[in-house]
Coordinates of N, CA, C and O in Angstrom, one line a residue:
C1 N -10.7 -19.4 5.1 CA -10.8 -19.1 6.5 C -11.6 -20.2 7.2 O -12.6 -20.6 6.6
T2 N -11.3 -20.5 8.3 CA -12.1 -21.4 9.1 C -12.6 -20.5 10.3 O -11.8 -19.9 10.9
S3 N -13.9 -20.3 10.4 CA -14.4 -19.4 11.4 C -15.4 -20.1 12.3 O -16.2 -20.9 11.9
A4 N -15.5 -19.6 13.5 CA -16.5 -20.1 14.5 C -17.9 -19.7 14.1 O -18.8 -20.4 14.3
A5 N -18.0 -18.6 13.4 CA -19.3 -18.1 13.1 C -19.8 -18.3 11.7 O -21.0 -18.6 11.5
S6 N -18.9 -18.2 10.7 CA -19.4 -18.3 9.3 C -18.2 -18.6 8.4 O -17.1 -18.2 8.7
R7 N -18.5 -19.2 7.3 CA -17.5 -19.4 6.3 C -18.1 -19.3 4.9 O -19.1 -19.9 4.6
R8 N -17.6 -18.4 4.1 CA -18.1 -18.1 2.8 C -17.0 -18.0 1.8 O -16.0 -17.4 2.1
S9 N -17.2 -18.4 0.6 CA -16.2 -18.3 -0.5 C -16.3 -16.8 -1.0 O -17.4 -16.3 -1.1
C10 N -15.2 -16.2 -1.3 CA -15.2 -14.9 -1.8 C -15.0 -14.9 -3.3 O -14.8 -13.8 -3.9
G11 N -14.9 -16.0 -4.0 CA -14.8 -16.1 -5.4 C -13.4 -16.0 -5.9 O -13.1 -16.0 -7.1
Q12 N -12.4 -16.0 -5.0 CA -11.0 -15.9 -5.5 C -10.3 -17.2 -4.9 O -10.4 -17.6 -3.8
A13 N -9.7 -18.0 -5.8 CA -9.1 -19.2 -5.5 C -8.2 -19.1 -4.2 O -7.4 -18.2 -4.1
G14 N -8.4 -20.0 -3.2 CA -7.6 -20.0 -2.1 C -7.9 -19.0 -1.0 O -7.2 -18.9 0.0
V15 N -8.9 -18.1 -1.2 CA -9.2 -17.1 -0.3 C -10.7 -17.2 0.1 O -11.6 -17.3 -0.7
N16 N -10.9 -17.2 1.4 CA -12.3 -17.2 2.0 C -12.4 -16.0 2.9 O -11.5 -15.6 3.5
G17 N -13.6 -15.6 3.1 CA -13.9 -14.5 4.0 C -14.5 -15.1 5.3 O -15.1 -16.2 5.2
A18 N -14.4 -14.4 6.4 CA -14.9 -15.0 7.6 C -15.5 -13.9 8.5 O -15.1 -12.7 8.4
I19 N -16.5 -14.3 9.3 CA -17.1 -13.5 10.3 C -16.8 -14.3 11.6 O -17.2 -15.4 11.7
G20 N -16.0 -13.7 12.5 CA -15.6 -14.4 13.7 C -14.1 -14.6 13.7 O -13.4 -13.9 13.1
V21 N -13.7 -15.6 14.5 CA -12.3 -15.8 14.7 C -11.9 -17.0 13.8 O -12.6 -18.0 13.7
G22 N -10.8 -16.9 13.1 CA -10.4 -18.1 12.3 C -9.0 -17.9 11.7 O -8.3 -16.9 11.9
D23 N -8.6 -18.9 10.9 CA -7.4 -18.8 10.2 C -7.7 -18.9 8.7 O -8.6 -19.6 8.2
A24 N -6.9 -18.1 7.9 CA -7.1 -18.1 6.4 C -6.1 -18.9 5.8 O -4.9 -18.8 6.1
A25 N -6.5 -19.7 4.8 CA -5.5 -20.4 4.0 C -5.0 -19.5 2.8 O -5.0 -19.9 1.7
A26 N -4.6 -18.3 3.2 CA -4.1 -17.3 2.3 C -3.2 -16.3 3.0 O -3.3 -16.3 4.3
S27 N -2.4 -15.6 2.3 CA -1.6 -14.6 3.0 C -2.5 -13.5 3.6 O -3.6 -13.2 3.1
S28 N -2.0 -12.8 4.5 CA -2.8 -11.7 5.1 C -3.0 -10.6 4.1 O -4.0 -9.9 4.0
E29 N -2.1 -10.4 3.1 CA -2.2 -9.5 2.1 C -3.4 -9.8 1.1 O -4.1 -9.0 0.7
A30 N -3.5 -11.1 0.8 CA -4.6 -11.6 0.0 C -6.0 -11.3 0.7 O -6.9 -10.9 0.0
V31 N -6.1 -11.6 2.0 CA -7.3 -11.4 2.7 C -7.6 -9.9 2.8 O -8.8 -9.5 2.5
R32 N -6.6 -9.1 3.0 CA -6.8 -7.7 3.1 C -7.3 -7.1 1.8 O -8.1 -6.3 1.7
A33 N -6.7 -7.7 0.7 CA -7.1 -7.2 -0.7 C -8.6 -7.5 -0.9 O -9.3 -6.7 -1.5
V34 N -9.1 -8.7 -0.5 CA -10.5 -9.0 -0.6 C -11.4 -8.0 0.2 O -12.3 -7.5 -0.3
L35 N -11.0 -7.7 1.4 CA -11.7 -6.8 2.2 C -11.7 -5.4 1.7 O -12.6 -4.6 1.9
A36 N -10.6 -5.0 1.0 CA -10.5 -3.7 0.5 C -11.2 -3.5 -0.8 O -11.5 -2.3 -1.2
D37 N -11.6 -4.6 -1.5 CA -12.3 -4.5 -2.8 C -13.8 -4.6 -2.6 O -14.3 -5.6 -2.1
P38 N -14.5 -3.5 -2.8 CA -15.9 -3.5 -2.5 C -16.7 -4.6 -3.1 O -17.6 -5.2 -2.4
D39 N -16.4 -5.0 -4.3 CA -17.2 -6.1 -5.0 C -16.9 -7.4 -4.3 O -17.9 -8.2 -4.1
K40 N -15.7 -7.7 -3.9 CA -15.4 -8.9 -3.2 C -15.8 -8.9 -1.8 O -16.3 -9.9 -1.2
R41 N -15.8 -7.8 -1.1 CA -16.2 -7.6 0.3 C -17.7 -8.0 0.4 O -18.2 -8.6 1.3
R42 N -18.5 -7.5 -0.6 CA -19.9 -7.8 -0.6 C -20.2 -9.3 -0.8 O -21.2 -9.8 -0.3
L43 N -19.3 -10.1 -1.4 CA -19.5 -11.5 -1.5 C -19.2 -12.2 -0.1 O -19.8 -13.2 0.2
T44 N -18.3 -11.6 0.7 CA -18.0 -12.2 2.0 C -18.9 -11.7 3.1 O -19.1 -12.4 4.1
D45 N -19.5 -10.6 2.9 CA -20.4 -10.0 3.9 C -21.5 -9.2 3.1 O -21.4 -8.0 2.9
P46 N -22.6 -9.9 2.8 CA -23.7 -9.3 2.0 C -24.4 -8.1 2.6 O -25.0 -7.3 2.0
L47 N -24.2 -7.9 3.9 CA -24.8 -6.8 4.6 C -23.9 -5.5 4.6 O -24.4 -4.4 4.9
W48 N -22.6 -5.7 4.3 CA -21.7 -4.6 4.3 C -22.0 -3.6 3.2 O -22.3 -4.0 2.1
Q49 N -22.0 -2.3 3.6 CA -22.2 -1.2 2.6 C -21.0 -0.4 2.3 O -20.6 -0.1 1.2
S50 N -20.3 0.0 3.4 CA -19.1 0.9 3.2 C -18.2 0.9 4.4 O -18.6 0.6 5.5
T51 N -16.9 1.2 4.1 CA -15.9 1.4 5.2 C -15.2 2.7 4.9 O -14.9 3.0 3.7
E52 N -15.0 3.6 5.9 CA -14.3 4.8 5.7 C -13.4 5.0 6.8 O -13.7 5.0 8.0
V53 N -12.1 5.3 6.5 CA -11.1 5.7 7.5 C -11.4 7.2 7.8 O -11.1 8.0 7.0
V54 N -11.9 7.5 9.0 CA -12.2 8.9 9.4 C -10.9 9.6 9.7 O -10.7 10.8 9.3
R55 N -10.0 8.9 10.3 CA -8.7 9.6 10.7 C -7.6 8.5 10.9 O -7.9 7.6 11.7
S56 N -6.5 8.6 10.3 CA -5.4 7.8 10.6 C -4.6 8.4 11.8 O -4.5 9.6 11.9
L57 N -4.1 7.5 12.6 CA -3.3 7.9 13.8 C -1.9 7.3 13.7 O -1.7 6.3 13.1
P58 N -1.0 7.9 14.4 CA 0.4 7.4 14.4 C 0.5 6.0 15.0 O 0.0 5.8 16.1
S59 N 1.0 5.0 14.2 CA 1.1 3.6 14.7 C 1.9 3.5 16.0 O 1.8 2.6 16.7
R60 N 2.8 4.5 16.2 CA 3.7 4.4 17.4 C 2.9 4.5 18.7 O 3.4 4.3 19.8
L61 N 1.6 4.9 18.6 CA 0.7 5.1 19.8 C 0.4 3.7 20.5 O 0.0 3.7 21.6
V62 N 0.5 2.6 19.7 CA 0.2 1.3 20.2 C 1.4 0.4 20.2 O 2.0 0.2 19.2
R63 N 1.8 0.0 21.4 CA 3.0 -0.9 21.5 C 2.6 -2.1 22.3 O 2.1 -2.0 23.5
I64 N 2.7 -3.3 21.7 CA 2.4 -4.6 22.3 C 3.6 -5.5 22.1 O 3.9 -5.7 20.9
E65 N 4.1 -6.0 23.2 CA 5.3 -6.9 23.0 C 5.0 -8.1 22.1 O 3.9 -8.7 22.2
G66 N 5.9 -8.3 21.2 CA 5.7 -9.4 20.2 C 5.0 -9.0 19.0 O 4.8 -9.9 18.1
W67 N 4.5 -7.8 18.9 CA 3.7 -7.3 17.8 C 4.2 -6.0 17.2 O 4.7 -5.2 18.0
R68 N 4.0 -5.8 15.9 CA 4.4 -4.6 15.3 C 3.1 -3.9 14.8 O 2.2 -4.6 14.1
T69 N 2.8 -2.7 15.1 CA 1.6 -2.0 14.7 C 1.7 -1.6 13.2 O 2.6 -0.8 12.9
L70 N 0.8 -2.0 12.4 CA 0.8 -1.7 11.0 C -0.1 -0.5 10.7 O 0.3 0.3 9.8
E71 N -1.2 -0.4 11.4 CA -2.2 0.7 11.1 C -2.9 1.0 12.4 O -3.2 0.1 13.2
L72 N -3.3 2.2 12.6 CA -4.1 2.6 13.7 C -5.0 3.8 13.2 O -4.5 4.7 12.5
G73 N -6.3 3.7 13.4 CA -7.1 4.7 13.0 C -8.5 4.7 13.5 O -8.9 3.7 14.2
I74 N -9.3 5.7 13.2 CA -10.7 5.7 13.5 C -11.5 5.4 12.2 O -11.2 6.0 11.2
V75 N -12.4 4.4 12.3 CA -13.0 3.9 11.1 C -14.5 3.8 11.3 O -15.0 3.5 12.4
T76 N -15.3 4.1 10.3 CA -16.7 3.9 10.3 C -17.1 2.9 9.3 O -16.5 2.9 8.2
E77 N -18.0 2.0 9.6 CA -18.6 1.1 8.6 C -20.1 1.1 8.7 O -20.7 1.4 9.8
R78 N -20.7 0.8 7.6 CA -22.1 0.8 7.5 C -22.6 -0.5 6.9 O -21.9 -1.1 6.0
F79 N -23.7 -1.0 7.5 CA -24.2 -2.3 7.1 C -25.7 -2.2 6.8 O -26.4 -1.4 7.5
K80 N -26.2 -3.0 5.9 CA -27.6 -3.0 5.6 C -28.4 -3.6 6.7 O -27.8 -4.3 7.6
A81 N -29.7 -3.4 6.8 CA -30.5 -4.0 7.8 C -30.5 -5.5 7.7 O -30.7 -6.0 6.5
P82 N -30.3 -6.2 8.7 CA -30.3 -7.7 8.6 C -31.7 -8.3 8.5 O -31.8 -9.4 8.1
A83 N -32.8 -7.5 8.7 CA -34.1 -8.0 8.5 C -35.0 -6.7 8.2 O -34.6 -5.6 8.5
V84 N -36.2 -7.0 7.7 CA -37.1 -5.9 7.3 C -37.4 -5.0 8.4 O -37.5 -3.8 8.3
V85 N -37.6 -5.5 9.6 CA -38.1 -4.6 10.8 C -36.9 -4.1 11.6 O -37.1 -3.5 12.6
V86 N -35.7 -4.2 11.1 CA -34.5 -3.8 11.8 C -33.8 -2.7 11.0 O -33.7 -2.7 9.8
S87 N -33.3 -1.6 11.7 CA -32.6 -0.5 11.0 C -31.2 -0.9 10.5 O -30.6 -1.8 11.1
P88 N -30.7 -0.3 9.5 CA -29.4 -0.5 9.1 C -28.4 -0.1 10.2 O -28.7 0.7 11.0
R89 N -27.2 -0.6 10.2 CA -26.2 -0.4 11.2 C -25.1 0.5 10.8 O -24.6 0.4 9.6
D90 N -24.5 1.3 11.7 CA -23.4 2.1 11.6 C -22.4 1.8 12.7 O -22.9 1.6 13.9
S91 N -21.1 1.7 12.5 CA -20.2 1.5 13.6 C -19.1 2.6 13.5 O -18.8 3.1 12.4
L92 N -18.6 3.0 14.6 CA -17.5 3.9 14.7 C -16.5 3.3 15.7 O -16.8 3.1 16.9
V93 N -15.3 2.9 15.2 CA -14.4 2.2 16.1 C -13.0 2.8 15.9 O -12.6 3.4 14.9
V94 N -12.2 2.5 16.9 CA -10.7 2.6 16.8 C -10.3 1.3 16.4 O -10.6 0.2 17.0
R95 N -9.5 1.2 15.3 CA -9.0 -0.1 14.8 C -7.5 -0.1 14.7 O -6.9 0.9 14.3
V96 N -6.9 -1.2 15.1 CA -5.5 -1.4 15.0 C -5.2 -2.7 14.3 O -5.9 -3.7 14.5
R97 N -4.3 -2.6 13.4 CA -3.9 -3.8 12.6 C -2.4 -4.1 13.0 O -1.6 -3.3 12.9
L98 N -2.2 -5.3 13.5 CA -0.9 -5.7 14.1 C -0.4 -6.9 13.3 O -1.1 -7.7 12.8
K99 N 1.0 -7.1 13.3 CA 1.6 -8.2 12.7 C 2.6 -8.7 13.7 O 3.4 -8.0 14.3
S100 N 2.6 -10.1 13.9 CA 3.6 -10.6 14.9 C 5.0 -10.3 14.4 O 5.3 -10.3 13.2
V101 N 6.0 -10.2 15.3 CA 7.3 -9.9 14.9 C 7.9 -11.0 14.1 O 8.8 -10.7 13.3
D102 N 7.5 -12.2 14.2 CA 8.0 -13.3 13.4 C 7.3 -13.3 12.0 O 7.7 -14.1 11.1
G103 N 6.3 -12.4 11.8 CA 5.7 -12.3 10.5 C 4.6 -13.4 10.2 O 4.1 -13.4 9.0
T104 N 4.3 -14.2 11.1 CA 3.4 -15.3 10.8 C 1.9 -15.1 11.1 O 1.0 -15.8 10.7
R105 N 1.6 -14.0 11.9 CA 0.2 -13.7 12.3 C -0.1 -12.3 12.1 O 0.7 -11.4 12.3
V106 N -1.4 -12.0 11.8 CA -1.9 -10.6 11.7 C -3.2 -10.6 12.6 O -4.0 -11.5 12.5
R107 N -3.3 -9.5 13.3 CA -4.5 -9.3 14.1 C -5.1 -8.0 13.8 O -4.4 -7.0 13.6
L108 N -6.4 -8.0 13.7 CA -7.2 -6.7 13.6 C -8.1 -6.6 14.8 O -8.9 -7.5 15.1
V109 N -7.8 -5.6 15.6 CA -8.5 -5.4 16.9 C -9.3 -4.0 16.8 O -8.7 -3.0 16.3
Q110 N -10.5 -4.0 17.2 CA -11.3 -2.8 17.2 C -12.2 -2.7 18.4 O -12.6 -3.6 19.0
R111 N -12.5 -1.4 18.7 CA -13.4 -1.1 19.9 C -14.1 0.2 19.5 O -13.6 1.1 19.0
S112 N -15.4 0.2 19.9 CA -16.2 1.4 19.6 C -15.8 2.5 20.4 O -15.2 2.4 21.5
V113 N -16.0 3.7 19.9 CA -15.6 5.0 20.5 C -16.8 5.9 20.4 O -17.6 5.8 19.5
D114 N -16.9 6.8 21.3 CA -17.9 7.9 21.2 C -17.3 9.1 20.6 O -16.2 9.5 21.0
A115 N -18.0 9.7 19.6 CA -17.5 10.9 19.0 C -18.8 11.7 18.6 O -19.3 11.5 17.5
P116 N -19.3 12.5 19.5 CA -20.5 13.3 19.2 C -20.4 14.1 17.9 O -21.5 14.3 17.3
A117 N -19.2 14.5 17.5 CA -19.1 15.2 16.2 C -19.4 14.4 15.0 O -19.7 14.9 13.9
L118 N -19.3 13.1 15.1 CA -19.6 12.2 14.0 C -21.0 11.5 14.3 O -21.1 10.5 14.9
A119 N -22.0 12.2 13.8 CA -23.4 11.8 14.1 C -23.7 10.5 13.3 O -23.1 10.2 12.3
V120 N -24.7 9.8 13.9 CA -25.2 8.6 13.3 C -26.0 9.0 12.0 O -26.8 9.9 12.2
P121 N -25.8 8.4 10.9 CA -26.5 8.8 9.7 C -28.0 8.6 9.9 O -28.4 7.6 10.6
R122 N -28.8 9.4 9.3 CA -30.3 9.3 9.4 C -30.8 7.9 9.0 O -30.3 7.4 8.0
G123 N -31.6 7.3 9.9 CA -32.1 6.0 9.6 C -31.3 4.8 10.1 O -31.7 3.7 10.0
Y124 N -30.1 5.1 10.5 CA -29.2 4.1 11.0 C -29.2 4.0 12.5 O -29.5 4.9 13.2
V125 N -28.7 2.9 13.1 CA -28.5 2.7 14.5 C -27.0 2.4 14.7 O -26.4 1.6 13.9
R126 N -26.4 3.0 15.7 CA -25.0 2.8 15.9 C -24.7 1.5 16.7 O -25.3 1.3 17.7
L127 N -23.9 0.7 16.1 CA -23.4 -0.5 16.8 C -22.4 -0.2 17.9 O -21.7 0.8 17.8
R128 N -22.4 -1.0 19.0 CA -21.4 -0.8 20.0 C -20.6 -2.1 20.1 O -21.2 -3.2 20.3
L129 N -19.3 -2.0 19.9 CA -18.4 -3.1 19.9 C -17.5 -2.9 21.1 O -16.7 -2.0 21.2
A130 N -17.7 -3.8 22.1 CA -16.9 -3.8 23.3 C -15.4 -4.0 23.0 O -14.5 -3.2 23.3
C131 N -15.1 -5.1 22.2 CA -13.8 -5.3 21.8 C -13.9 -6.5 20.8 O -14.6 -7.5 21.1
G132 N -13.3 -6.4 19.7 CA -13.3 -7.4 18.7 C -12.0 -7.5 18.0 O -11.2 -6.6 17.9
G133 N -11.6 -8.7 17.5 CA -10.4 -8.8 16.8 C -10.1 -10.3 16.4 O -10.9 -11.1 16.7

């Protein structure tokens, strides 16, 4: 991946992890496999602790011209504290994974949501993501 923010090797030939926006010199399936494997994910993002799909939603709820919706759901992720005096982070987002109709591009877009029933874990601070992808 080439990223505006960070570039790290994930230990698999031809696959890099990224924080930010960028292009991967690998298939979207290979990048997704790295992010889905906890041991490899920790190599690309040492602060990452866990990802949980709280609820899957019907992909037909999101329609964007030129794109096919692959996944839609509510997801929580937890991250270690970035520094000693900072609390660990928790996020709760609606996440959609899209693929261009020509099959050449994949987008992952997410936005924070409020869900009072899903409390912030003790000792964590909830991240607010206006929009990312």
